[in-house]
C-alpha positions as a printed Julia matrix, in Angstrom:
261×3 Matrix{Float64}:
  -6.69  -16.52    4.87
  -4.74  -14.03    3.3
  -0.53  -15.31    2.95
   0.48  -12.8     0.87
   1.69  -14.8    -2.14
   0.76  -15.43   -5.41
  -1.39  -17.82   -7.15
  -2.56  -19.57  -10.12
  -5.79  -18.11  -11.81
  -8.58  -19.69  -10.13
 -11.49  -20.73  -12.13
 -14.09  -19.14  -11.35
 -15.21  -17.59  -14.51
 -14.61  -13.46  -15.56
 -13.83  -11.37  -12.57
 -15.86   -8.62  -11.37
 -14.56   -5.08  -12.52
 -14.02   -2.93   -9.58
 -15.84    0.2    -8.92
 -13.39    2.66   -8.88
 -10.16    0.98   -9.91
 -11.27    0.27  -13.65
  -9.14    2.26  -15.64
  -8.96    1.14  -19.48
  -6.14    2.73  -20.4
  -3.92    1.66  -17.64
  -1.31   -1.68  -18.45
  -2.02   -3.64  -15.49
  -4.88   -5.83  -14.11
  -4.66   -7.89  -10.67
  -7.38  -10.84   -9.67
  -7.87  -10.62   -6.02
  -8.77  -13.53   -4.27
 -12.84  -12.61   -4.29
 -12.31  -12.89   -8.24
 -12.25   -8.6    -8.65
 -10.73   -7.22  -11.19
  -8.33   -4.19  -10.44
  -6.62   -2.32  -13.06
  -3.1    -0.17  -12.22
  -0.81    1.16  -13.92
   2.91   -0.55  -14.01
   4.67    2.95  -14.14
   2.9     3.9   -10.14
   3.43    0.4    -9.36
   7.28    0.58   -9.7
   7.41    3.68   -8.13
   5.54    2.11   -4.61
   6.54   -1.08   -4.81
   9.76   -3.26   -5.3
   7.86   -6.25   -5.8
   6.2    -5.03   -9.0
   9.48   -2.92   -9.71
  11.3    -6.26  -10.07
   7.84   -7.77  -11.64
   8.16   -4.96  -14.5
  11.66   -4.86  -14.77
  11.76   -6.71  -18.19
   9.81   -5.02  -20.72
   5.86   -6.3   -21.64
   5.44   -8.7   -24.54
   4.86   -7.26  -28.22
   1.69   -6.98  -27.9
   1.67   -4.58  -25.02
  -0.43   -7.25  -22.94
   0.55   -8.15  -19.64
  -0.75  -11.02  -18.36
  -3.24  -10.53  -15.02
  -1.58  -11.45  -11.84
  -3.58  -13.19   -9.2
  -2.59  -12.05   -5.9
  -4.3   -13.87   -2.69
  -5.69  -10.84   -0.84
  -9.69   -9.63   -1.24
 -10.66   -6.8    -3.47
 -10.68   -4.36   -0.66
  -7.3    -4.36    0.89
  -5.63   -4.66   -2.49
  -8.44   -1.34   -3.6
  -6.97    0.3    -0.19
  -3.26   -1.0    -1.3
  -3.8     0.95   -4.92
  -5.43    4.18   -2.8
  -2.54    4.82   -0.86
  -0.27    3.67   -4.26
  -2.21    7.05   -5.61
  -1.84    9.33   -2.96
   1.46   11.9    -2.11
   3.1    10.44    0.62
   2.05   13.78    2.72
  -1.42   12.55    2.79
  -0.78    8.95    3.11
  -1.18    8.69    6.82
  -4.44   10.81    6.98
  -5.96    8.14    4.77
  -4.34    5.66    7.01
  -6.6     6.99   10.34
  -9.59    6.73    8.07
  -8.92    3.0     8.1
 -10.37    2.37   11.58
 -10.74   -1.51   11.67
  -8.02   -3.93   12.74
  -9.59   -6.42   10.22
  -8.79   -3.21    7.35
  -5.6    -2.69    8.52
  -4.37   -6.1     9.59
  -4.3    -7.61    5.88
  -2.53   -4.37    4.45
   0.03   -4.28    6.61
   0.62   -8.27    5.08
  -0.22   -6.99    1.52
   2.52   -3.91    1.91
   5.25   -6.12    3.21
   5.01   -8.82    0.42
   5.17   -6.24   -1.94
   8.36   -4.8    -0.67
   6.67   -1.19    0.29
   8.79    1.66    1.62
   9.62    1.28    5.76
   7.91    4.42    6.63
   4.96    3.32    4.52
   4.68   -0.06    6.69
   5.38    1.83    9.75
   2.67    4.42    9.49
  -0.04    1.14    9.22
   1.68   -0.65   11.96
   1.4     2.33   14.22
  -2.19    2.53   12.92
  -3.0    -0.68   14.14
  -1.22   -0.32   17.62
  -3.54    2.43   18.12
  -6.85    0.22   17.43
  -5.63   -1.8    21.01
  -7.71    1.16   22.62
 -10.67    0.05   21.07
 -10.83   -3.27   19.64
  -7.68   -5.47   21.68
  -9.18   -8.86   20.73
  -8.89   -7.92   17.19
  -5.65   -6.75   17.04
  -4.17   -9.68   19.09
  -6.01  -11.94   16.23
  -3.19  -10.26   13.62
  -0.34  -10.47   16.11
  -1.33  -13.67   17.11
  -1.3   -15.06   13.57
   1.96  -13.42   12.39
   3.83  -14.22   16.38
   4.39  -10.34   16.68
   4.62  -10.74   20.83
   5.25   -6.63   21.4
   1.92   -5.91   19.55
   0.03   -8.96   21.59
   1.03   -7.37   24.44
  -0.22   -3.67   23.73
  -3.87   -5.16   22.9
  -3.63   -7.71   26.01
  -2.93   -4.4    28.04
  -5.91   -2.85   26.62
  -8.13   -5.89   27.57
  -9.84   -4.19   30.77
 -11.73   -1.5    27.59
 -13.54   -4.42   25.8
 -14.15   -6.93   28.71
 -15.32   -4.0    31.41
 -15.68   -5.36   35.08
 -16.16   -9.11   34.3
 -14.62  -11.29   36.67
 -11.94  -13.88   34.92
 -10.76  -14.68   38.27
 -10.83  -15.46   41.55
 -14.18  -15.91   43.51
 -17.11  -17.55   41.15
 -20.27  -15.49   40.8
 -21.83  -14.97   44.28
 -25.23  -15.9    42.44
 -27.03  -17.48   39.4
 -28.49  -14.2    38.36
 -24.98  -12.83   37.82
 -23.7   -15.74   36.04
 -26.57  -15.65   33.49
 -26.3   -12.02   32.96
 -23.03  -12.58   31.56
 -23.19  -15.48   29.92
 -23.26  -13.67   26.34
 -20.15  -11.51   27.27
 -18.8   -14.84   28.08
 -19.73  -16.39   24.58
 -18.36  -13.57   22.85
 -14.6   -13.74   24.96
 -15.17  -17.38   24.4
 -15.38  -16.93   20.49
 -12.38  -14.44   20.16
  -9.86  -16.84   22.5
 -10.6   -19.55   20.13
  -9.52  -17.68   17.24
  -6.23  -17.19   18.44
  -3.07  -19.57   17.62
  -2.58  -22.76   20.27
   0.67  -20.72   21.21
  -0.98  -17.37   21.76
  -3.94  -19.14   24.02
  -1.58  -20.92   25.68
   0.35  -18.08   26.92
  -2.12  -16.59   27.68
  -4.29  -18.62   29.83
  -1.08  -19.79   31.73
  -0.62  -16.02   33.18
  -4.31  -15.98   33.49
  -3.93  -19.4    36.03
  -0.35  -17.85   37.49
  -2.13  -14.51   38.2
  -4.82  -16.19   40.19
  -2.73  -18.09   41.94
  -0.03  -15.69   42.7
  -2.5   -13.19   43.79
  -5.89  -14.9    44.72
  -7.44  -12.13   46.99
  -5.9    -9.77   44.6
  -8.35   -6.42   45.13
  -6.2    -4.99   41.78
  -7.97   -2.8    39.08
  -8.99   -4.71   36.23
  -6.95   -2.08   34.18
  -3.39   -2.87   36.24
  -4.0    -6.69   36.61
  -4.51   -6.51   32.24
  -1.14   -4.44   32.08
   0.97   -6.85   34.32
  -0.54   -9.62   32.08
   0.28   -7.61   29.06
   3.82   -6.57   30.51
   4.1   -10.74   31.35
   3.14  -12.02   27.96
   5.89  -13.85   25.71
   5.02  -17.76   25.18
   8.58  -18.56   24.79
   9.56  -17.35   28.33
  10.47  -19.46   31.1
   8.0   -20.06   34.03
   9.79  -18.16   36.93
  10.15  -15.19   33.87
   6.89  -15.18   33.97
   6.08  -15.2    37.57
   8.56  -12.6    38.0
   7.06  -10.23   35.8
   3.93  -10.78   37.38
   4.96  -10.25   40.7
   7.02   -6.79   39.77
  10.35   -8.89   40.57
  13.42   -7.08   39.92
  17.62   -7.47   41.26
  16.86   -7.35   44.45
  13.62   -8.22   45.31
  13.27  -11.49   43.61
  13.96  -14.41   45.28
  17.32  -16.7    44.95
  17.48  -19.67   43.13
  20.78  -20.79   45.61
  18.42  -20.74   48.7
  15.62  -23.11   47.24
């Protein structure tokens, strides 16, 4: 998994040079964690980065060598980390769109923030990624689950009802076997996903899942409104009547008193 930090040089014999990031004549060569060799140069570096601004801050040793750092991130999102290093800032969040998958995105996000990018920079990926809820939730809540961001778990749990369609995940069981085998893959794959999440994330949110059918068993609701109360709902470290409430739309005056029970 990618953390972000650095590390020793692994041995795994001499790194693959990268494709396109291979400059000779540039002063500065990162390992990525896939053993890829990616050459930069220290000057750009500075200029995008105060990680490597502080890293380069005392000059390079007498023989103009630095030595490679190892950096635990794959080839690709530190090769997407140096493309948007190269780019005016004017174009950076065109090149940003182009990076349409969560699992793209996710890790640079991690990769920018350790190396102590620009705010605007980070926010332009962030809001990247918010917009992938629309089409792939599961993955995004994978990256929110990991790094506890709760306001980005609930955008992609709100955005459930586009990747799970008009499968039941409550209430009645399947009025026949035929219907119960026909979804048995889709049930696999939702299967597969929920166990990638954190024991915190599917916790939370498999309790709203159980207070949802039991606060509204019969509930004839949209699979798209039931999602976005769920979404709206979802913060493991709230109480259980903060849920419920939230569920059930509870406000000031409609919720009921605590005195009375």
């Amino acid at each position: 998994m990618e953390s972000g930090t650095e590390i020793s040089s692994p041995n795994k014999g001499e790194p693959t040079l990268h494709h396109v990031h291979c400059d000779p004549n540039v002063d500065v060569t990162i390992i990525s964690n896939d053993n890829v060799e990616l050459r930069a140069s220290s000057f750009q570096l500075s200029k995008f980065s105060g990680f490597f601004a502080d890293t380069f801050s005392l000059p390079p040793p007498n023989n103009h060598r630095r030595e490679p750092i190892h950096l635990d991130f794959k080839s690709e999102t530190i090769a997407n980390f140096l493309d948007l290093m190269l780019l005016p800032q004017l174009y950076q969040e065109h090149a940003i769109s182009a990076l349409r998958l969560p699992s793209i995105i996710g890790p640079l996000i991690v990769l920018s923030q350790f190396a102590m990018c620009k705010d605007d920079l980070i926010d332009k990926l962030r809001d990247a990624l918010r917009d992938r809820c629309y089409l792939a939730p599961f993955q995004v809540l994978k990256f929110a689950s990991d790094h506890e961001e709760n306001d980005l778990a609930a955008t992609a749990i709100k955005n459930f009802h586009r990747a799970l369609g008009p499968i039941k995940l409550m209430g009645p069981s399947y009025s026949c076997e035929g219907e119960r085998q026909q979804n048995a893959p889709r049930w696999e794959m939702i299967c597969f996903d929920f166990a990638q999440l954190s024991s915190q994330c599917q916790m939370g949110l498999f309790t709203l899942l159980l207070l949802a059918t039991y606060t509204n068993p019969q509930s004839e609701k949209s699979m798209e409104v039931m999602w976005n109360k769920i979404g709206e709902a979802f913060d493991p470290s709230s109480s259980m009547y903060d849920k419920i409430a939230k569920l059930q739309g509870w406000n000031g005056w409609n919720s009921p008193n605590y005195e009375d029970e």
